[in-house]
Coordinates of C-alpha atoms in Angstrom, one line a residue:
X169 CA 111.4 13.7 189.8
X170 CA 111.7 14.0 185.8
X171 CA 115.3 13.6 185.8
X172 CA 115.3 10.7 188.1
X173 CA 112.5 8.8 186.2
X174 CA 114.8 9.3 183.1
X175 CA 117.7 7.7 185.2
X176 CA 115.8 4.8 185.6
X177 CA 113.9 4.1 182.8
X178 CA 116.1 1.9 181.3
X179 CA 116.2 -0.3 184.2
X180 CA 112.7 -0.4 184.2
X181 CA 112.2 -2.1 181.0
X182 CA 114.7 -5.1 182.1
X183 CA 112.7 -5.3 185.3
X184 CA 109.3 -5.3 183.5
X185 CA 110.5 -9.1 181.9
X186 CA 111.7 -10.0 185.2
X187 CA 108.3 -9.3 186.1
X188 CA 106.8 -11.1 183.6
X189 CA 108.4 -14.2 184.4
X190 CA 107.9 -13.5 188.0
X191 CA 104.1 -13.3 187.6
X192 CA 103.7 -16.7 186.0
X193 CA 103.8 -18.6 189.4
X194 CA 103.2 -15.8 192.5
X195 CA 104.3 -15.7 194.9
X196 CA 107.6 -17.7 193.7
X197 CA 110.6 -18.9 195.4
X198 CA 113.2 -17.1 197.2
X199 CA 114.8 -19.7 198.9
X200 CA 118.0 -17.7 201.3
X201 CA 116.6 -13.8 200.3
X202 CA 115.6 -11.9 203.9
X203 CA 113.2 -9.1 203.4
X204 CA 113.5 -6.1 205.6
X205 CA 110.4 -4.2 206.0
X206 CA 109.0 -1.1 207.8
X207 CA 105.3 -1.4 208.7
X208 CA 102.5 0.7 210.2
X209 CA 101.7 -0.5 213.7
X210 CA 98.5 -0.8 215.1
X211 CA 96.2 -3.7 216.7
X212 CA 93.9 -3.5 213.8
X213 CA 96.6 -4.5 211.8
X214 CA 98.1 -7.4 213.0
X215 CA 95.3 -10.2 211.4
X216 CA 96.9 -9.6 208.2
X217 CA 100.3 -9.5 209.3
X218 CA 100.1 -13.0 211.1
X219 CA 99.6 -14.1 207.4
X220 CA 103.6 -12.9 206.9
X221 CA 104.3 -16.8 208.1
X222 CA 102.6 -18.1 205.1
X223 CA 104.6 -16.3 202.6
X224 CA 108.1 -17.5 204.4
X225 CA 106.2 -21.2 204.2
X226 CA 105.7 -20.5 200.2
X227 CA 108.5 -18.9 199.3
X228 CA 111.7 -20.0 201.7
X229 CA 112.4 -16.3 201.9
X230 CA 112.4 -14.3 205.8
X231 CA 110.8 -11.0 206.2
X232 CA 112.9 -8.7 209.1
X233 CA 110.3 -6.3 210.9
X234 CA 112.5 -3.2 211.6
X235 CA 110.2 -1.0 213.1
X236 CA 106.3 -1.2 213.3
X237 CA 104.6 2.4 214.1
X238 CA 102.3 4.6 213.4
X239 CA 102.5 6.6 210.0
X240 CA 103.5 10.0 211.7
X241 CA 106.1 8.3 213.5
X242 CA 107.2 6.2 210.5
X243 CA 107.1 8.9 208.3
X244 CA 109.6 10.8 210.2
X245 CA 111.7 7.3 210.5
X246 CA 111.5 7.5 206.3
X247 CA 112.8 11.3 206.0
X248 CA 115.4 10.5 208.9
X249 CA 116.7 7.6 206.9
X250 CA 116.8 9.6 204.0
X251 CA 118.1 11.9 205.1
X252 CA 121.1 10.0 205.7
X253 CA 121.5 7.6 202.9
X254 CA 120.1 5.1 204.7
X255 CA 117.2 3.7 202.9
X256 CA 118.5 -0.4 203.2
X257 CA 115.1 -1.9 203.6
X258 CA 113.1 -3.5 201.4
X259 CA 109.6 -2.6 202.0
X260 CA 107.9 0.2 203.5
X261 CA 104.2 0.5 204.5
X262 CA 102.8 3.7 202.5
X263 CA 99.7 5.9 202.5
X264 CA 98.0 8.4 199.4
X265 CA 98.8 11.1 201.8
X266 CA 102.5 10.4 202.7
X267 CA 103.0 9.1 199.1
X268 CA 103.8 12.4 197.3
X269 CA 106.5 13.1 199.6
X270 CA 108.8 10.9 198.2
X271 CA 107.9 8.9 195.2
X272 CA 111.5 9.2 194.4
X273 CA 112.9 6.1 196.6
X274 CA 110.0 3.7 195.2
X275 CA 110.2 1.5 192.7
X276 CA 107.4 1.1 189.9
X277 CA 105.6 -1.9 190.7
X278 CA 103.7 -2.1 187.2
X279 CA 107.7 -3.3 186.5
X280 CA 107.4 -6.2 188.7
X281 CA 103.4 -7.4 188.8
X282 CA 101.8 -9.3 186.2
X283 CA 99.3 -6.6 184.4
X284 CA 96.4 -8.7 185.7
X285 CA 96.7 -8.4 188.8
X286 CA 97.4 -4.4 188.9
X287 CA 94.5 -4.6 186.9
X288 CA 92.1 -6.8 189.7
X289 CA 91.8 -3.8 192.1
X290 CA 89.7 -0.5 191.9
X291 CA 91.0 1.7 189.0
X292 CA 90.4 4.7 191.2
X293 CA 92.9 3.1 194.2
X294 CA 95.8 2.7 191.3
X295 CA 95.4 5.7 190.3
X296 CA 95.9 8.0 193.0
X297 CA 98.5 4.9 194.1
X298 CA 100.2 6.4 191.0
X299 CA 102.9 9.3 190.8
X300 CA 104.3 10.1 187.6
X301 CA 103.9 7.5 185.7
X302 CA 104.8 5.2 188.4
X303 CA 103.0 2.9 190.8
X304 CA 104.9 3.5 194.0
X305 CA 101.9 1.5 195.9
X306 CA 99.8 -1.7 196.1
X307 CA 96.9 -0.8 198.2
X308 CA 95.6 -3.4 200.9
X309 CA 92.1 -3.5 202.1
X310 CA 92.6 -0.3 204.0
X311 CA 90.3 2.4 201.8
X312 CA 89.8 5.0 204.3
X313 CA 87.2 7.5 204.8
X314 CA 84.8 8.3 207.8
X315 CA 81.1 7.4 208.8
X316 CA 79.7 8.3 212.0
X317 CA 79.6 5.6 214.9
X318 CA 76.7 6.1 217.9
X319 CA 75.6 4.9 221.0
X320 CA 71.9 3.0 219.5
X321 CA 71.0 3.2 223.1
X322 CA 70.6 6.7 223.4
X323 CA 68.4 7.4 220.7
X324 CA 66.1 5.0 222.0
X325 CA 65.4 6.4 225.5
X326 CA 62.5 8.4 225.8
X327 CA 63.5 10.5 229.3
X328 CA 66.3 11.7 226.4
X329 CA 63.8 12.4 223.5
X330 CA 61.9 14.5 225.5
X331 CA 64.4 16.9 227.1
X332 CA 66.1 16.9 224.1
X333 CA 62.9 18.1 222.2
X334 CA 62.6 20.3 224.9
X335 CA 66.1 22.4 224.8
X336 CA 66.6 22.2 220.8
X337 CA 63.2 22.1 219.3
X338 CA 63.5 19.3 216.9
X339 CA 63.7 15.2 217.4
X340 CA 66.9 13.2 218.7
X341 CA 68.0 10.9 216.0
X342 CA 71.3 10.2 214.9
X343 CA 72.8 13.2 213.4
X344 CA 72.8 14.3 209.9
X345 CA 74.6 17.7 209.9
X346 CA 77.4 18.9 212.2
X347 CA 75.3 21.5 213.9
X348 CA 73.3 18.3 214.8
X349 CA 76.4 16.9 216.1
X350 CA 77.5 20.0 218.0
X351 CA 73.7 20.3 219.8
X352 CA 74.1 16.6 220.5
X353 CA 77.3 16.3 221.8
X354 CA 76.8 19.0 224.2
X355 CA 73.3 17.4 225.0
X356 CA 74.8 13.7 226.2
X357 CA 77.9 15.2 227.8
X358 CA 78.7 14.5 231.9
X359 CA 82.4 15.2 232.1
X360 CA 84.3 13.2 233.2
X361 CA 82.3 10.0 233.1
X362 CA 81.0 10.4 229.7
X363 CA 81.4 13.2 226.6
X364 CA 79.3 13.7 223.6
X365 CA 82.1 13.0 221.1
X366 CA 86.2 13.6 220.8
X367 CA 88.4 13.8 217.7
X368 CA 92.1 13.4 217.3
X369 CA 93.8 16.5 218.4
X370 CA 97.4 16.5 216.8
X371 CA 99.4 16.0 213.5
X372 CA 97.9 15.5 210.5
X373 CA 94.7 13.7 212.4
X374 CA 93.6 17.1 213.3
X375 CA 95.2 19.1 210.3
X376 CA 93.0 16.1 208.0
X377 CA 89.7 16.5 210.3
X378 CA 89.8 20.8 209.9
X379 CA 90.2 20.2 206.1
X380 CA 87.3 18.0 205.9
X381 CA 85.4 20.4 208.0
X382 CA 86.1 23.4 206.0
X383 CA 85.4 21.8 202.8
X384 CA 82.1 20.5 204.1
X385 CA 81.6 24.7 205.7
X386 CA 82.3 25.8 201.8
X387 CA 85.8 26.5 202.1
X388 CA 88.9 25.9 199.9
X389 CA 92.5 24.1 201.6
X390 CA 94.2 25.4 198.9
X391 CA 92.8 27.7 196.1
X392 CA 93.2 27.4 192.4
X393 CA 96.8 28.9 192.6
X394 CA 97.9 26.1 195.0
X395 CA 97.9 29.4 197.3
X396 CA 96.6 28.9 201.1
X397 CA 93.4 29.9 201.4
X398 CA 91.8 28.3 204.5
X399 CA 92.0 31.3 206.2
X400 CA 88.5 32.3 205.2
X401 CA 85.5 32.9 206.9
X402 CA 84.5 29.2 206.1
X403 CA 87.7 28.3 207.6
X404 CA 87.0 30.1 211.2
X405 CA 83.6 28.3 211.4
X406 CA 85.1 25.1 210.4
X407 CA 87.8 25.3 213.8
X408 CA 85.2 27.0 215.8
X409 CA 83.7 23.4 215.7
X410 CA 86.6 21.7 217.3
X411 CA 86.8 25.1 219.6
X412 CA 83.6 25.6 220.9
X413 CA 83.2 21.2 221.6
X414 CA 86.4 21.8 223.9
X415 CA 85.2 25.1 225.1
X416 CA 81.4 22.9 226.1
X417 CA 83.4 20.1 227.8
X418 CA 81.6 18.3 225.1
X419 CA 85.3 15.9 224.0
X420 CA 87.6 14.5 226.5
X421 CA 90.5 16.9 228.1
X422 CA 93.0 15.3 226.5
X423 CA 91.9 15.7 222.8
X424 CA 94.3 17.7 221.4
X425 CA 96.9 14.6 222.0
X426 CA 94.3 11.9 220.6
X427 CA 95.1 10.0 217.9
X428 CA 93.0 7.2 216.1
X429 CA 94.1 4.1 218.7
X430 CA 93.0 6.7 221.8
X431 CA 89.7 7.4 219.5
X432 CA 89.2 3.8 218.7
X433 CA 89.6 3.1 222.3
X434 CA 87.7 5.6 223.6
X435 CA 84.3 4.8 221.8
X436 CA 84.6 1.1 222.4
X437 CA 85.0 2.0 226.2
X438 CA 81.2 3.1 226.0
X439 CA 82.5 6.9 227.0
X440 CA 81.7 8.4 223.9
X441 CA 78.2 9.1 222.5
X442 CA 79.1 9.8 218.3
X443 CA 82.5 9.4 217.0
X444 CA 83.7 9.9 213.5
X445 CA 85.8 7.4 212.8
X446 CA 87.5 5.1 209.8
X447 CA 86.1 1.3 209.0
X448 CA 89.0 -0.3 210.0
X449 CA 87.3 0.2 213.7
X450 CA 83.8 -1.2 212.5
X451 CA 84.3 -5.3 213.6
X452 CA 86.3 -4.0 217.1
X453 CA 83.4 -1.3 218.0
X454 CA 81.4 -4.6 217.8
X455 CA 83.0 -7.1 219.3
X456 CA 82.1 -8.2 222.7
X457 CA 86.0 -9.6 223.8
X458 CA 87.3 -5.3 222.6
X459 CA 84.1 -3.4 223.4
X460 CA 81.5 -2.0 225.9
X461 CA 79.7 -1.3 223.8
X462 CA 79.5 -4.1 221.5
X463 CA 75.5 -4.9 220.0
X464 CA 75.0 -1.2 220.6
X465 CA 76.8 0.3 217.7
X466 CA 75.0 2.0 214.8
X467 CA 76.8 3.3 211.6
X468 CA 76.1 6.3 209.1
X469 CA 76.6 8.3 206.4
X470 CA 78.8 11.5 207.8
X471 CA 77.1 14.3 208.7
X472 CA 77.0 17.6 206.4
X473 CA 78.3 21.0 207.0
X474 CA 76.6 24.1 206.6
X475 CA 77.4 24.5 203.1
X476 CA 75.3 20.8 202.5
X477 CA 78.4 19.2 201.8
X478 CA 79.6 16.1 203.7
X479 CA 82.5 15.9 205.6
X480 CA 84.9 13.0 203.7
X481 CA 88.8 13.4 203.8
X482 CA 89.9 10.0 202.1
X483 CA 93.0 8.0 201.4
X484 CA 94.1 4.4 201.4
X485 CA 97.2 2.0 203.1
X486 CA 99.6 0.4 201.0
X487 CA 103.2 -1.3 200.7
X488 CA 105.9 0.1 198.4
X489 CA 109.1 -1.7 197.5
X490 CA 112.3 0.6 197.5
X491 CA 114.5 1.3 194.6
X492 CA 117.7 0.3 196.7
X493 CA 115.8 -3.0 197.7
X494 CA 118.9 -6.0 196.5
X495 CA 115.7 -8.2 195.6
X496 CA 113.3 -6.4 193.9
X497 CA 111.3 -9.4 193.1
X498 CA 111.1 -11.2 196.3
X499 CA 109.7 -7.7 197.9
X500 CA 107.0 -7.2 195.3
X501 CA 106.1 -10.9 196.0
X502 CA 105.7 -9.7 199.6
X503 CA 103.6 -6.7 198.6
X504 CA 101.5 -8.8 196.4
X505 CA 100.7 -11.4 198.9
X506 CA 99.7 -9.0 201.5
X507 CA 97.4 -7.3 198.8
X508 CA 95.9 -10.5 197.4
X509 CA 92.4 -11.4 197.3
X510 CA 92.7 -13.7 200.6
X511 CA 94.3 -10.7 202.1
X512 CA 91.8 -8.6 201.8
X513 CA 89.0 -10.3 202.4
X514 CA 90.9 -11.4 206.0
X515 CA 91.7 -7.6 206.3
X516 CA 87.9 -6.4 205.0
X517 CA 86.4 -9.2 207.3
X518 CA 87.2 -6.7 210.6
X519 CA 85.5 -3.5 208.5
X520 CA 87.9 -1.7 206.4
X521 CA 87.3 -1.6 203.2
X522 CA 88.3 -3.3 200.3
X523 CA 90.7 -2.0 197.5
X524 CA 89.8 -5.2 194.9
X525 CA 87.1 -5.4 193.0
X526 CA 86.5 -8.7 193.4
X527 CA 86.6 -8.3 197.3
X528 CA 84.5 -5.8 197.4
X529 CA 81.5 -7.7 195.6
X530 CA 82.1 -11.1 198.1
X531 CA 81.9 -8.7 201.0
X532 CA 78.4 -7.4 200.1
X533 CA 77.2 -11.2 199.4
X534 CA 78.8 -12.2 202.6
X535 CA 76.8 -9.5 204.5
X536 CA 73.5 -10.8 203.1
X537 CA 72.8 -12.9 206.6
X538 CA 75.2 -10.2 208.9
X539 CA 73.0 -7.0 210.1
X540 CA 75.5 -4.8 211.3
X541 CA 77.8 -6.1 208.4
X542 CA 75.2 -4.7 206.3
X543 CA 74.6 -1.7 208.3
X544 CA 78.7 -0.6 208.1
X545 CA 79.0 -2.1 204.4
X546 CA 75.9 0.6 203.6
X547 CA 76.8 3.4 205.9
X548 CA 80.5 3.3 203.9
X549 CA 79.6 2.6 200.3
X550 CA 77.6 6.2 201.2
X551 CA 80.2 7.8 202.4
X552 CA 82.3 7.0 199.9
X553 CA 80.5 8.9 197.4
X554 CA 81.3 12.1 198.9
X555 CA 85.1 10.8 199.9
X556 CA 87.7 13.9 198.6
X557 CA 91.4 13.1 198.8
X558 CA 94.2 15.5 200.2
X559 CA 95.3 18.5 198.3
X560 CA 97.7 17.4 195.6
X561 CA 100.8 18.8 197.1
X562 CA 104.5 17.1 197.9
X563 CA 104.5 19.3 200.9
X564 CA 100.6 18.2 202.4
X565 CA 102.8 16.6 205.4
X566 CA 105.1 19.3 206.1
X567 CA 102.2 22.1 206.1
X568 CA 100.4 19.6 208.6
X569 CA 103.0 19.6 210.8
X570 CA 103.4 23.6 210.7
X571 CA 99.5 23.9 211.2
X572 CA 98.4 21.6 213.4
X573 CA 100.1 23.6 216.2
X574 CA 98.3 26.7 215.5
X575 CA 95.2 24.6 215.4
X576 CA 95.7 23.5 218.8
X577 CA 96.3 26.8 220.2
X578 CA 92.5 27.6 219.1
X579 CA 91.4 25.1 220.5
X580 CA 93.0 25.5 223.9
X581 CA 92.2 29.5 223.9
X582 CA 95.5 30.7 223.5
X583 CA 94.3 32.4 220.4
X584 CA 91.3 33.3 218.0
X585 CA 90.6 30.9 215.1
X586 CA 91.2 33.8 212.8
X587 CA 94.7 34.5 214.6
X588 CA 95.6 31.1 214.4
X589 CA 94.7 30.7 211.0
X590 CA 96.5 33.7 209.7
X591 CA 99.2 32.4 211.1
X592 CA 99.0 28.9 209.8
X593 CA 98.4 30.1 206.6
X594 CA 101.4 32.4 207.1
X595 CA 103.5 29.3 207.8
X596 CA 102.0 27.4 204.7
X597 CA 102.6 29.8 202.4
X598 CA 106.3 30.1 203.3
X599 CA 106.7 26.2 203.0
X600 CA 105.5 26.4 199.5
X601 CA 107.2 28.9 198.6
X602 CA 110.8 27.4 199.7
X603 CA 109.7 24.6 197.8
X604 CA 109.1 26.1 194.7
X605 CA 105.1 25.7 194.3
X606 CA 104.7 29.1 194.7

């Protein structure tokens, strides 16, 4: 990465005036230039993306969708194509966890933005949107990290209270610690009509939901040598969670091929007593025309492990312009405008969170007069302060990808948590180790 920022740093400095003069009159005019661009797919992402019309209006210029999917699947779309010298598009959607992969085909947007407006949105967001030296993302009103989502309904009925008090010797309320979860869960469950909670079950969602899990039982992903080290006894009680759930009938069957849309979807179809889940979900949990169980939804704080830590893996959406890109300046412009102020307060409106500053203080003005606004606004501004981000590795993806199998195979029975551990660890270890971190 040293060498190729050195190829480039030249370059960089002529950009920067381009950028300057480029940032006198956002978003400019590109009258002829067709963007190509590779987004993340999802339904809670299209509100922003209808605003892709204005920026052709403003600027003459086209954007070309060439794909639109989820991260996992547009992540291996990204290695593919460069893989083979493909990488002709313009702009890519990115995420802090996919970033560190490869920083190496983005281009340094401090080169092409007017300072100000780098300088408008969380410092925090920049930097970890920053890999050496270089800001190879703008993030967009998609700050992510979990709060728990509950059925209000069944907290308030007494039949519950009572036979809940009854079989677990303390009162029903919305859970504060996972064993709370776990005793709950198991307590609403009546498969197949209805389960106590789910989680995603595959990729990185699981990989991401066992690292939050351990951290929160005590344990460590990766210890101070960058050496695996999840294969602990912190790290058995932290998968015996997602095991002994399945094991209870307490999630759905078919967790362990859930991703977020088949969480998101599952909660809002009033199956689901308590679900983790991100703030991009908060306005859709709540919405009558999406929901069941819309005016029933009550948000908080994540729960804490054993350890009294909470649970609070963490990263944020962005856009990143290509270093191949033919028109540098038109994609920044594109990145910019879906970043902007008015962009993230149409993104924030539906419940993710802001990455601005100045978003994030019209949002909690704005949910002065909305309840449950105030209630999800409250519940994540909490759960941010115990957010954590991945561990700082280029290979976080790849070592998902080897571990998430042996994960699964806990989960299903085909083997001990420590087993499948050991052998995740195993698998980690040797990834590192071909790529030089060890």
């Amino acid at each position: 990465m040293t060498r190729f920022l050195a190829g480039v740093a030249a370059g960089a400095v002529i950009c920067a005036w381009a950028g300057a003069a480029l940032a006198a009159d956002l978003p400019g005019k590109f009258e002829g230039v067709t963007v190509d661009a590779k987004l993340i797919g999802g339904q809670q992402y299209e509100a922003l993306y209808a605003r892709i019309a204005e920026w052709e209006k403003a600027t003459g210029a086209k954007v070309n969708v060439l794909s639109k999917k989820n991260h996992f699947e547009l992540d291996k779309e990204i290695k593919s194509d460069i893989a083979t010298g493909n990488i002709t598009w313009c702009v890519g959607s990115n995420h802090s966890s996919f970033a560190p992969q490869y920083p190496d085909i983005y281009t340094d947007l401090n080169a092409l933005l007017p300072k100000e407006e780098i300088d408008a949105f969380v410092p925090a967001n920049i930097a970890s949107s920053t890999l050496g030296g270089k800001l190879v993302m703008l993030p967009r009103a998609q700050f992510d990290v979990s709060a728990l989502y509950y059925q209000k309904s069944l907290y308030q009925d007494d039949a519950k209270k009572a036979a809940f008090k009854e079989k677990y010797g303390y009162d029903l309320a919305p859970p504060d610690t996972w064993q709370q979860v776990t005793d709950q869960a198991i307590f609403f469950s009546s498969p197949p009509d209805f389960y106590g909670t789910q989680y995603a079950g595959k990729e990185e969602a699981i990989n991401g939901r066992f690292y939050e899990m351990l951290v929160a039982e005590g344990g460590e992903y990766l210890d101070a040598d960058g050496k695996p080290a999840f294969n602990s006894e912190a790290g058995v009680r932290a998968l015996d969670w997602f095991v002994n759930l399945y094991k209870a009938k307490a999630v759905p069957a078919g967790t362990t091929n859930y991703l977020w849309d088949d969480l998101g979807q599952g909660f809002a179809s009033g199956t689901i007593a308590v679900n983790l889940d991100w703030p991009g979900w908060a306005s859709f949990f709540n919405d009558p025309k999406s929901s069941k169980v819309a005016g029933n939804v009550g948000v908080k704080v994540q729960p804490a492990g054993s350890s009294g830590k909470r649970t609070g893996w963490s990263g944020h959406h962005g856009f990143s312009v290509t270093e191949s890109c033919a028109n540098k300046e038109a994609a920044a412009s594109l990145v910019w405008f879906l970043t902007n102020e008015d962009s993230q307060k149409l993104e924030s409106a539906a419940g993710p969170l802001p990455t601005r500053t100045a978003v994030w203080e019209y949002n909690i003005k704005q949910a002065e007069s909305d309840p449950y606004r105030k209630e999800v606004l409250s519940a994540f501004q909490e759960a941010a302060k115990h957010a954590f981000a991945v561990p700082q590795t280029a290979s976080w993806i790849e070592i998902s990808n080897a571990v998430y199998p042996e994960l699964q195979a806990a989960i299903l029975g085909d083997k001990t948590s420590k087993e499948a551990l050991d052998t995740a660890a195993a698998k980690a270890t040797q990834i590192l180790e071909d790529a030089g971190a060890l």
